[in-house]
Amino acid sequence: MWVMKVGGGCLRDAKAFLQLPILLRQAYPDAPRLLVVSAIGKTTNHLLAIAQAASRPDTAQVELLFQRLRTFHEEIIEALLPSSQKLKEKLHERYWRPLWQRIQTLLQLPEEGGPAVDAILVYGELISSEIVHAYLEVQGFTTEWIDARQLIVTDGSYPEPNVLLGPSQANVDAQLLPLFRRSPLVVTQGYIASDLRRRSVTLGREGSDYSAALFASMLKAQGMIAWKDVGHIYSADPHKYAEAQPIPHLSYQQAAEMTYYGAQVLHPRTLQPLQEKNIPLYIRPYFNPSEVGTVINEKVAQNLPPIRTHRKGLSLIEVQSLTLSRIDLEELLHTLHLEGIEPYFLQTSVHRVALAVQADPELLERWQANAPPYWEVKMHHPIVLHTILHPSPDSEVPNGESLYLQRSPRGLHWIAYET
Ligand code: ASP
Ligand code: MG
């Protein structure tokens, strides 16, 4: 069993779809495969823009964006399928019409945020997976399709719900596994799931990698392949740094550390389900399927080059003791933890502590308002945490950039204002 994930950056237009059958004929064609797809191109951003326009409420903008999105999808269908009318009608009945109704509800009850928006966002993946399914059938593949919301169950907490593994596994066993007896290739969606009351939820932006990892774990797959537009993990952003090089191999831990410090290539939650079952993850270039890409498994990679990442949108908290006693670090971390705020960076001296955290500014203000009177608290946002993992002796911080700096053989970290 293989689980393969194809992201929206791969399925960005009709031409990019042509790559899909080529790659499926090449990669483990004789094994059962689950294909997990994201919304096409920037569809999720587009749906978010519709939801935002609806909650302003801006009816004209909503209509314009909705029409544009629908036309974008219909043009892809027309380019891919000889008899596109049937699929267009099916999509109208099953998706565009109910989506339009959801949007109307949001226009009428604009105060309804979060979960109501999720109920709109799920349509991107539902529609793309139907198009993929229909296209693969036309290309001669026997495929089944299943709605991932029937399979992955969460506690419904917003914005990143916790997946309930027991019920999800039971659904996979009862509903997904039998499909493989009918067809070795099954298509489903990434990113979308349901809560215990069967309402739609999403797993957090770019969450399709995570969905695929969950499926790989529940199906006890031999491996997971994430087909990506950029089909390797690089040591730095190759668009920005000439020295960026593809990394052939990382351990789960090493890859997790990179995503923790902001590497965009994988959704941070992806690695855990894979590590638990020791399932290797292959990141491979969608447009160049003969290349190997990056392998992530339990073996620790030696001799890694310096790896450069950054995490934006953080806040810097500076706490100074107003008495002569030192700051009680345990108390400080505990009060933050109670608000769900965890630090990415921490530096202490006797009377001062600096932390970089990711949190909603409103939450931070509340925390600050409740801080004990013997602390003076200052905040700065947005700031960025730069990291170079395994720095070389000549890895340098750009001149004058850092507000705080830490260096050890394992990592060089510094905080700067976001520019
Ligand atoms: N379509 C979703 C997003 O853009 C999920 C994903 O792409 O992984 O965030
Ligand atoms: Mg996407």
Coordinates of C-alpha atoms and ligand atoms in Angstrom, one line a residue:
M1 CA 0.0 0.0 0.0
W2 CA 1.2 3.5 -0.9
V3 CA -0.3 6.8 0.0
M4 CA 0.4 9.6 -2.5
K5 CA -0.4 13.2 -2.0
V6 CA -0.6 15.7 -4.8
G7 CA -0.7 19.4 -3.8
G8 CA -2.5 22.3 -5.3
G9 CA 0.8 23.7 -6.5
C10 CA 1.1 20.6 -8.8
L11 CA -2.6 20.7 -10.0
R12 CA -2.5 24.3 -10.9
D13 CA -4.0 24.2 -14.4
A14 CA -5.2 21.8 -17.0
K15 CA -1.7 21.2 -18.4
A16 CA -0.4 20.2 -15.0
F17 CA -3.1 17.5 -14.8
L18 CA -1.6 15.7 -17.8
Q19 CA 1.4 14.8 -15.6
L20 CA -0.8 12.9 -13.2
P21 CA -1.4 9.7 -15.3
I22 CA 2.2 9.7 -16.4
L23 CA 3.4 9.6 -12.8
L24 CA 0.8 7.1 -11.7
R25 CA 1.9 4.7 -14.5
Q26 CA 5.4 5.0 -13.2
A27 CA 5.2 4.9 -9.4
Y28 CA 4.3 1.5 -7.9
P29 CA 1.6 0.8 -10.5
D30 CA 1.0 -2.7 -9.1
A31 CA 0.5 -1.8 -5.5
P32 CA -2.8 -0.5 -4.0
R33 CA -2.6 3.3 -3.8
L34 CA -4.5 6.0 -2.1
L35 CA -4.3 9.3 -3.9
V36 CA -4.8 12.3 -1.6
V37 CA -5.4 15.6 -3.5
S38 CA -5.6 19.2 -2.5
A39 CA -7.7 22.0 -3.9
I40 CA -6.5 23.2 -7.4
G41 CA -3.9 26.0 -7.4
K42 CA -4.9 28.8 -5.1
T43 CA -8.5 27.7 -4.6
T44 CA -8.4 27.7 -0.8
N45 CA -7.2 31.3 -0.8
H46 CA -9.9 32.2 -3.3
L47 CA -12.6 30.5 -1.1
L48 CA -11.3 32.4 1.9
A49 CA -11.6 35.6 0.0
I50 CA -15.2 34.8 -0.8
A51 CA -15.9 34.0 2.9
Q52 CA -14.3 37.3 3.9
A53 CA -16.3 39.3 1.3
A54 CA -19.4 37.5 2.6
S55 CA -18.8 38.5 6.2
R56 CA -18.2 42.2 5.3
P57 CA -20.9 41.7 3.6
D58 CA -20.0 42.6 0.0
T59 CA -22.5 40.8 -2.2
A60 CA -21.1 42.0 -5.5
Q61 CA -17.6 40.9 -4.7
V62 CA -18.9 37.5 -3.5
E63 CA -20.7 36.9 -6.8
L64 CA -17.7 38.0 -8.8
L65 CA -15.3 35.8 -7.0
F66 CA -17.7 32.8 -7.0
Q67 CA -18.2 33.0 -10.8
R68 CA -14.5 33.4 -11.4
L69 CA -13.7 30.3 -9.3
R70 CA -16.4 28.2 -11.0
T71 CA -15.3 29.3 -14.5
F72 CA -11.6 28.5 -13.6
H73 CA -12.7 24.9 -12.7
E74 CA -15.0 24.5 -15.6
E75 CA -12.3 25.5 -18.1
I76 CA -10.0 22.9 -16.7
I77 CA -12.8 20.3 -17.0
E78 CA -13.4 21.3 -20.6
A79 CA -9.7 21.0 -21.4
L80 CA -9.4 17.6 -19.8
L81 CA -12.6 15.7 -20.6
P82 CA -14.1 15.0 -24.0
S83 CA -17.6 14.9 -22.6
S84 CA -17.4 17.5 -19.9
Q85 CA -21.1 18.3 -19.6
K86 CA -22.0 15.3 -17.3
L87 CA -19.3 16.1 -14.8
K88 CA -20.2 19.8 -14.9
E89 CA -23.8 19.0 -14.0
K90 CA -22.8 16.6 -11.3
L91 CA -20.5 19.3 -9.7
H92 CA -23.3 21.8 -10.0
E93 CA -25.7 19.6 -8.1
R94 CA -23.3 18.2 -5.5
Y95 CA -21.0 21.1 -4.9
W96 CA -21.5 24.5 -6.5
R97 CA -25.1 24.8 -5.5
P98 CA -24.7 23.8 -1.8
L99 CA -21.5 25.9 -1.7
W100 CA -23.5 28.9 -3.0
Q101 CA -26.1 28.2 -0.2
R102 CA -23.4 28.2 2.4
I103 CA -22.1 31.5 1.2
Q104 CA -25.6 32.9 1.3
T105 CA -25.9 31.9 4.9
L106 CA -22.6 33.7 5.7
L107 CA -23.9 36.8 3.9
Q108 CA -27.0 36.7 6.1
L109 CA -25.2 35.9 9.3
P110 CA -21.9 37.6 8.9
E111 CA -21.0 37.2 12.6
E112 CA -20.6 33.5 12.2
G113 CA -16.9 33.0 11.7
G114 CA -14.5 30.1 12.0
P115 CA -16.4 26.8 11.5
A116 CA -18.8 28.4 9.0
V117 CA -15.8 29.4 6.9
D118 CA -14.4 25.8 7.2
A119 CA -17.7 24.6 5.7
I120 CA -16.9 26.7 2.6
L121 CA -13.2 25.8 2.4
V122 CA -13.9 22.1 2.1
Y123 CA -15.4 22.5 -1.3
G124 CA -12.0 23.2 -2.9
E125 CA -10.8 19.7 -2.2
L126 CA -14.1 18.0 -2.9
I127 CA -14.3 19.5 -6.3
S128 CA -10.6 18.9 -7.3
S129 CA -10.9 15.3 -6.2
E130 CA -13.9 14.7 -8.4
I131 CA -12.1 16.2 -11.3
V132 CA -9.1 14.0 -10.7
H133 CA -11.3 11.0 -10.4
A134 CA -13.1 11.6 -13.6
Y135 CA -9.9 12.4 -15.5
L136 CA -8.2 9.3 -14.3
E137 CA -11.1 7.2 -15.4
V138 CA -11.0 8.7 -18.9
Q139 CA -7.2 7.9 -18.9
G140 CA -8.0 4.2 -18.4
F141 CA -7.5 3.9 -14.6
T142 CA -10.1 2.1 -12.5
T143 CA -10.6 4.3 -9.5
E144 CA -12.8 4.7 -6.6
W145 CA -13.6 8.0 -4.9
I146 CA -14.4 8.6 -1.2
D147 CA -15.2 11.7 0.9
A148 CA -12.4 12.1 3.5
R149 CA -14.9 13.7 5.9
Q150 CA -16.4 10.2 6.2
L151 CA -13.0 8.9 7.3
I152 CA -11.1 11.4 9.4
V153 CA -13.0 12.4 12.6
T154 CA -11.8 15.3 14.8
D155 CA -12.8 16.9 18.1
G156 CA -13.8 20.0 16.1
S157 CA -11.6 22.5 17.9
Y158 CA -10.8 25.5 15.8
P159 CA -8.6 26.3 13.8
E160 CA -6.5 23.1 14.1
P161 CA -8.7 20.3 15.4
N162 CA -7.3 17.2 17.1
V163 CA -7.8 14.0 15.1
L164 CA -9.6 11.2 17.0
L165 CA -7.6 8.2 16.0
G166 CA -9.9 5.5 17.2
P167 CA -13.0 6.5 15.3
S168 CA -11.0 7.5 12.3
Q169 CA -9.3 4.1 12.2
A170 CA -12.7 2.4 12.5
N171 CA -13.9 4.4 9.5
V172 CA -10.9 3.6 7.4
D173 CA -11.3 -0.1 8.2
A174 CA -15.0 -0.2 7.5
Q175 CA -15.2 2.2 4.5
L176 CA -11.9 2.7 2.9
L177 CA -10.3 -0.7 3.0
P178 CA -13.2 -2.5 1.2
L179 CA -12.8 0.0 -1.8
F180 CA -9.3 -1.5 -2.5
R181 CA -11.0 -4.8 -3.3
R182 CA -12.9 -3.1 -6.1
S183 CA -10.0 -1.0 -7.4
P184 CA -6.3 -0.7 -6.6
L185 CA -6.5 3.1 -6.9
V186 CA -8.7 5.2 -4.6
V187 CA -8.9 9.0 -4.7
T188 CA -9.7 11.1 -1.6
Q189 CA -9.1 14.6 -0.3
G190 CA -6.4 16.1 1.9
Y191 CA -7.1 18.9 4.4
I192 CA -10.8 18.1 5.1
A193 CA -12.4 16.1 7.9
S194 CA -15.4 16.2 10.1
D195 CA -16.2 16.6 13.8
L196 CA -18.2 14.3 16.0
R197 CA -21.5 15.9 14.8
R198 CA -20.5 15.3 11.2
R199 CA -19.9 18.9 10.5
S200 CA -17.1 19.8 8.1
V201 CA -13.7 21.0 9.4
T202 CA -10.3 21.6 8.0
L203 CA -7.0 20.5 9.4
G204 CA -5.2 23.9 9.1
R205 CA -3.6 25.5 6.1
E206 CA -1.5 23.3 3.9
G207 CA -2.9 20.4 5.9
S208 CA -3.1 17.9 3.0
D209 CA 0.3 16.5 3.9
Y210 CA -1.0 15.8 7.4
S211 CA -4.1 14.0 6.0
A212 CA -1.9 11.8 3.8
A213 CA 0.3 10.9 6.7
L214 CA -2.7 10.0 8.8
F215 CA -4.0 7.8 6.0
A216 CA -0.6 6.2 5.6
S217 CA -0.5 5.4 9.2
M218 CA -4.0 4.0 9.4
L219 CA -3.5 2.0 6.2
K220 CA -0.1 0.8 7.5
A221 CA 1.4 1.9 4.2
Q222 CA 4.8 0.9 3.0
G223 CA 5.5 4.5 2.3
M224 CA 4.1 8.0 1.6
I225 CA 5.0 10.1 -1.4
A226 CA 4.3 13.8 -1.4
W227 CA 4.5 14.9 -5.0
K228 CA 5.5 18.6 -4.9
D229 CA 6.0 21.3 -7.3
V230 CA 9.4 21.9 -5.6
G231 CA 10.2 18.2 -5.2
H232 CA 13.0 18.4 -2.6
I233 CA 13.7 19.8 0.7
Y234 CA 16.4 22.4 0.3
S235 CA 18.9 23.7 2.8
A236 CA 17.5 27.3 2.2
D237 CA 15.0 29.0 -0.1
P238 CA 16.5 28.3 -3.5
H239 CA 14.9 31.5 -4.9
K240 CA 16.8 33.6 -2.3
Y241 CA 20.1 31.9 -1.6
A242 CA 22.6 30.8 -4.2
E243 CA 24.1 28.2 -1.8
A244 CA 20.8 26.4 -1.3
Q245 CA 21.2 22.7 -2.1
P246 CA 18.7 19.8 -2.2
I247 CA 18.9 17.5 0.8
P248 CA 18.7 13.9 -0.1
H249 CA 17.9 12.5 3.3
L250 CA 16.7 13.6 6.8
S251 CA 15.5 11.8 9.9
Y252 CA 11.9 12.5 11.1
Q253 CA 13.4 14.5 14.0
Q254 CA 15.6 16.6 11.7
A255 CA 12.8 17.3 9.3
A256 CA 10.5 18.1 12.3
E257 CA 13.0 20.6 13.6
M258 CA 13.1 22.3 10.2
T259 CA 9.4 22.7 10.0
Y260 CA 9.3 23.9 13.6
Y261 CA 11.7 26.7 12.8
G262 CA 9.5 27.6 9.8
A263 CA 10.5 25.5 6.8
Q264 CA 7.5 25.7 4.6
V265 CA 7.9 22.4 2.7
L266 CA 5.7 20.2 5.0
H267 CA 2.8 20.8 7.3
P268 CA 4.4 20.5 10.8
R269 CA 2.0 17.8 12.0
T270 CA 2.8 15.5 9.1
L271 CA 5.8 13.7 10.6
Q272 CA 4.3 12.4 13.8
P273 CA 2.0 9.8 12.4
L274 CA 4.7 8.6 10.1
Q275 CA 7.3 8.3 12.7
E276 CA 5.0 6.4 15.0
K277 CA 4.6 3.7 12.4
N278 CA 8.1 4.1 11.0
I279 CA 6.7 4.9 7.5
P280 CA 9.2 6.6 5.2
L281 CA 8.2 9.8 3.5
Y282 CA 9.4 10.6 0.0
I283 CA 9.2 14.1 -1.2
R284 CA 9.4 14.0 -5.0
P285 CA 9.2 16.4 -7.9
Y286 CA 5.8 16.2 -9.5
F287 CA 7.0 17.5 -12.9
N288 CA 10.1 15.2 -12.9
P289 CA 9.1 11.9 -11.5
S290 CA 12.3 10.1 -12.3
E291 CA 14.2 12.2 -9.8
V292 CA 14.5 10.9 -6.2
G293 CA 13.8 14.0 -4.1
T294 CA 14.2 13.8 -0.4
V295 CA 13.7 10.8 1.8
I296 CA 12.6 11.2 5.5
N297 CA 12.9 8.1 7.7
E298 CA 14.2 7.0 11.1
K299 CA 17.9 7.2 10.2
V300 CA 19.8 10.3 11.3
A301 CA 21.4 12.0 8.3
Q302 CA 25.1 12.9 8.8
N303 CA 27.0 15.8 7.4
L304 CA 24.1 18.0 6.7
P305 CA 24.9 21.4 5.3
P306 CA 23.9 24.5 7.3
I307 CA 20.0 24.7 7.0
R308 CA 18.5 28.1 6.9
T309 CA 14.9 28.7 7.8
H310 CA 12.8 31.5 9.4
R311 CA 9.5 31.8 11.1
K312 CA 7.6 35.0 10.6
G313 CA 4.7 36.6 12.4
L314 CA 6.0 36.0 15.9
S315 CA 5.9 38.3 18.9
L316 CA 8.8 39.2 21.2
I317 CA 8.0 39.4 24.9
E318 CA 10.5 41.0 27.2
V319 CA 10.0 40.6 30.9
Q320 CA 12.0 42.5 33.4
S321 CA 11.8 42.0 37.2
L322 CA 10.9 45.1 39.1
T323 CA 12.3 43.7 42.3
L324 CA 15.7 42.4 43.2
S325 CA 14.7 38.8 43.0
R326 CA 15.1 36.9 39.8
I327 CA 12.2 36.1 37.5
D328 CA 10.5 32.8 38.3
L329 CA 10.8 31.1 34.9
E330 CA 8.4 28.4 35.8
E331 CA 5.7 30.9 36.7
L332 CA 6.3 32.8 33.5
L333 CA 6.1 29.7 31.3
H334 CA 3.1 28.4 33.2
T335 CA 1.1 31.6 32.8
L336 CA 1.8 31.6 29.0
H337 CA 1.0 27.9 28.8
L338 CA -2.4 28.5 30.4
E339 CA -3.2 30.8 27.4
G340 CA -1.9 28.2 25.0
I341 CA 1.2 30.2 24.2
E342 CA 4.5 28.3 23.7
P343 CA 7.9 29.8 23.1
Y344 CA 10.0 29.2 20.0
F345 CA 12.9 31.1 21.5
L346 CA 13.9 31.8 25.1
Q347 CA 16.8 33.8 26.5
T348 CA 17.3 34.5 30.2
S349 CA 19.5 36.5 32.5
V350 CA 19.0 37.2 36.1
H351 CA 16.4 40.0 35.9
R352 CA 15.3 39.7 32.3
V353 CA 13.7 37.1 30.1
A354 CA 13.1 37.4 26.3
L355 CA 10.7 35.0 24.5
A356 CA 9.6 34.7 20.9
V357 CA 6.1 33.3 20.7
Q358 CA 3.4 32.7 18.2
A359 CA 0.1 34.0 19.4
D360 CA -2.9 36.1 18.6
P361 CA -2.0 39.7 19.7
E362 CA -5.4 39.9 21.6
L363 CA -4.4 36.8 23.6
L364 CA -1.1 38.4 24.4
E365 CA -2.7 41.6 25.5
R366 CA -4.9 39.6 27.9
W367 CA -1.9 37.8 29.2
Q368 CA 0.0 41.1 29.7
A369 CA -2.9 42.6 31.5
N370 CA -2.9 39.8 34.0
A371 CA 0.9 39.7 34.5
P372 CA 2.0 40.1 38.1
P373 CA 2.8 43.7 39.2
Y374 CA 6.5 42.8 39.9
W375 CA 7.1 42.3 36.2
E376 CA 7.5 44.9 33.6
V377 CA 6.4 43.5 30.2
K378 CA 7.2 44.8 26.8
M379 CA 5.9 43.4 23.5
H380 CA 7.1 43.8 19.9
H381 CA 5.4 42.4 16.8
P382 CA 5.7 41.2 14.2
I383 CA 9.2 39.8 14.6
V384 CA 10.9 37.0 12.8
L385 CA 13.0 34.2 14.2
H386 CA 15.9 33.2 11.9
T387 CA 17.5 29.9 12.3
I388 CA 20.6 28.2 10.8
L389 CA 20.7 24.6 11.9
H390 CA 24.2 23.0 12.0
P391 CA 25.8 26.3 11.3
S392 CA 29.3 26.3 9.9
P393 CA 32.0 28.3 11.7
D394 CA 31.5 31.1 9.2
S395 CA 27.7 31.3 9.3
E396 CA 27.0 34.9 10.2
V397 CA 24.1 37.0 11.3
P398 CA 23.6 39.9 8.9
N399 CA 25.0 43.1 10.3
G400 CA 22.9 44.9 12.9
E401 CA 19.9 42.6 12.3
S402 CA 19.6 40.8 15.6
L403 CA 17.6 41.9 18.7
Y404 CA 18.6 38.6 20.4
L405 CA 21.0 36.0 19.4
Q406 CA 21.9 32.4 20.4
R407 CA 24.6 30.2 19.1
S408 CA 25.5 26.6 19.7
P409 CA 27.0 23.9 17.5
R410 CA 23.4 22.7 16.7
G411 CA 21.9 26.0 15.8
L412 CA 22.2 29.7 15.3
H413 CA 19.0 31.6 16.1
W414 CA 18.4 35.3 16.0
I415 CA 15.4 37.6 16.3
A416 CA 14.8 40.6 14.1
Y417 CA 12.0 43.0 13.3
E418 CA 10.0 41.9 10.3
T419 CA 10.8 44.0 7.3
Ligands
ASP1 N1 -5.9 23.4 0.0 C1 -5.4 23.6 1.4 C2 -4.6 24.9 1.5 O1 -4.3 25.5 0.5 C3 -4.7 22.4 1.9 C4 -3.4 22.1 1.3 O2 -3.1 22.6 0.2 O3 -2.7 21.3 1.8 O4 -4.2 25.2 2.6
MG2 MG -2.7 24.3 -1.2

